[in-house]
């Protein structure tokens, strides 16, 4: 985290995601540096792409690229930009950073895998609570539940930065659309793993990971 520099570093956007990302890549996702092109791999989409340094750190720790690349973060000739570029960052499924795009893309990815008869790969997407102010996300939530996208999983990092919020909490918005939902401490690795691995047959699943409020 200390390698983040510049006025556009979005520090809280990165640090808020670190534990959730680590548990995903360390214990849940079925993807490795050698399987990034395997049709049977799990897909992870970082929608909260405006603070990618934790994502880069986890990818480096898992061998997707060398740790020596990290100190160049944000520099002109570094592949590690302030928003991740899927053409430059090994392991990145999408370019992201503009709020509200990742969840709709994840819904499309889950539909595409289903259409191809690929029933094993899971699709995971990490969004920020403030992204849920974007209408595109609510359309995706409303569609995915009735569509029964059981391989779709969403992690919402809740650092109390949303403008509007939702009556009854974030999880209730997803539950109203037929999703499986749980809310956990976003710094508790065992709680995160239990939530990530909870069965949800025939329904998409959301894990709301609460962390310290954004300052």
PDB file of N, CA, C and O in Angstrom, residues 17 94 137 148 158 214:
ATOM      1  N   UNK A  17     -10.291  -3.100   0.204  1.00  0.00           N
ATOM      2  CA  UNK A  17     -10.553  -4.356  -0.508  1.00  0.00           C
ATOM      3  C   UNK A  17      -9.549  -5.459  -0.192  1.00  0.00           C
ATOM      4  O   UNK A  17      -9.745  -6.601  -0.604  1.00  0.00           O
ATOM      5  N   UNK A  94     -11.113  -7.650 -16.934  1.00  0.00           N
ATOM      6  CA  UNK A  94     -11.718  -6.466 -17.541  1.00  0.00           C
ATOM      7  C   UNK A  94     -10.877  -5.231 -17.216  1.00  0.00           C
ATOM      8  O   UNK A  94     -10.155  -5.208 -16.230  1.00  0.00           O
ATOM      9  N   UNK A 137     -26.359  -0.952 -11.990  1.00  0.00           N
ATOM     10  CA  UNK A 137     -26.231  -2.049 -11.041  1.00  0.00           C
ATOM     11  C   UNK A 137     -27.593  -2.587 -10.623  1.00  0.00           C
ATOM     12  O   UNK A 137     -27.768  -3.797 -10.466  1.00  0.00           O
ATOM     13  N   UNK A 148     -31.843 -16.778 -12.246  1.00  0.00           N
ATOM     14  CA  UNK A 148     -31.268 -17.936 -11.584  1.00  0.00           C
ATOM     15  C   UNK A 148     -29.794 -18.145 -11.870  1.00  0.00           C
ATOM     16  O   UNK A 148     -29.346 -19.279 -12.076  1.00  0.00           O
ATOM     17  N   UNK A 158     -18.344  -2.438   1.790  1.00  0.00           N
ATOM     18  CA  UNK A 158     -19.147  -1.373   2.398  1.00  0.00           C
ATOM     19  C   UNK A 158     -18.275  -0.560   3.348  1.00  0.00           C
ATOM     20  O   UNK A 158     -18.029  -0.971   4.488  1.00  0.00           O
ATOM     21  N   UNK A 214     -14.956   5.177   5.229  1.00  0.00           N
ATOM     22  CA  UNK A 214     -14.013   6.003   4.470  1.00  0.00           C
ATOM     23  C   UNK A 214     -13.918   7.364   5.121  1.00  0.00           C
ATOM     24  O   UNK A 214     -14.927   7.995   5.432  1.00  0.00           O
TER      25      UNK A 214
END
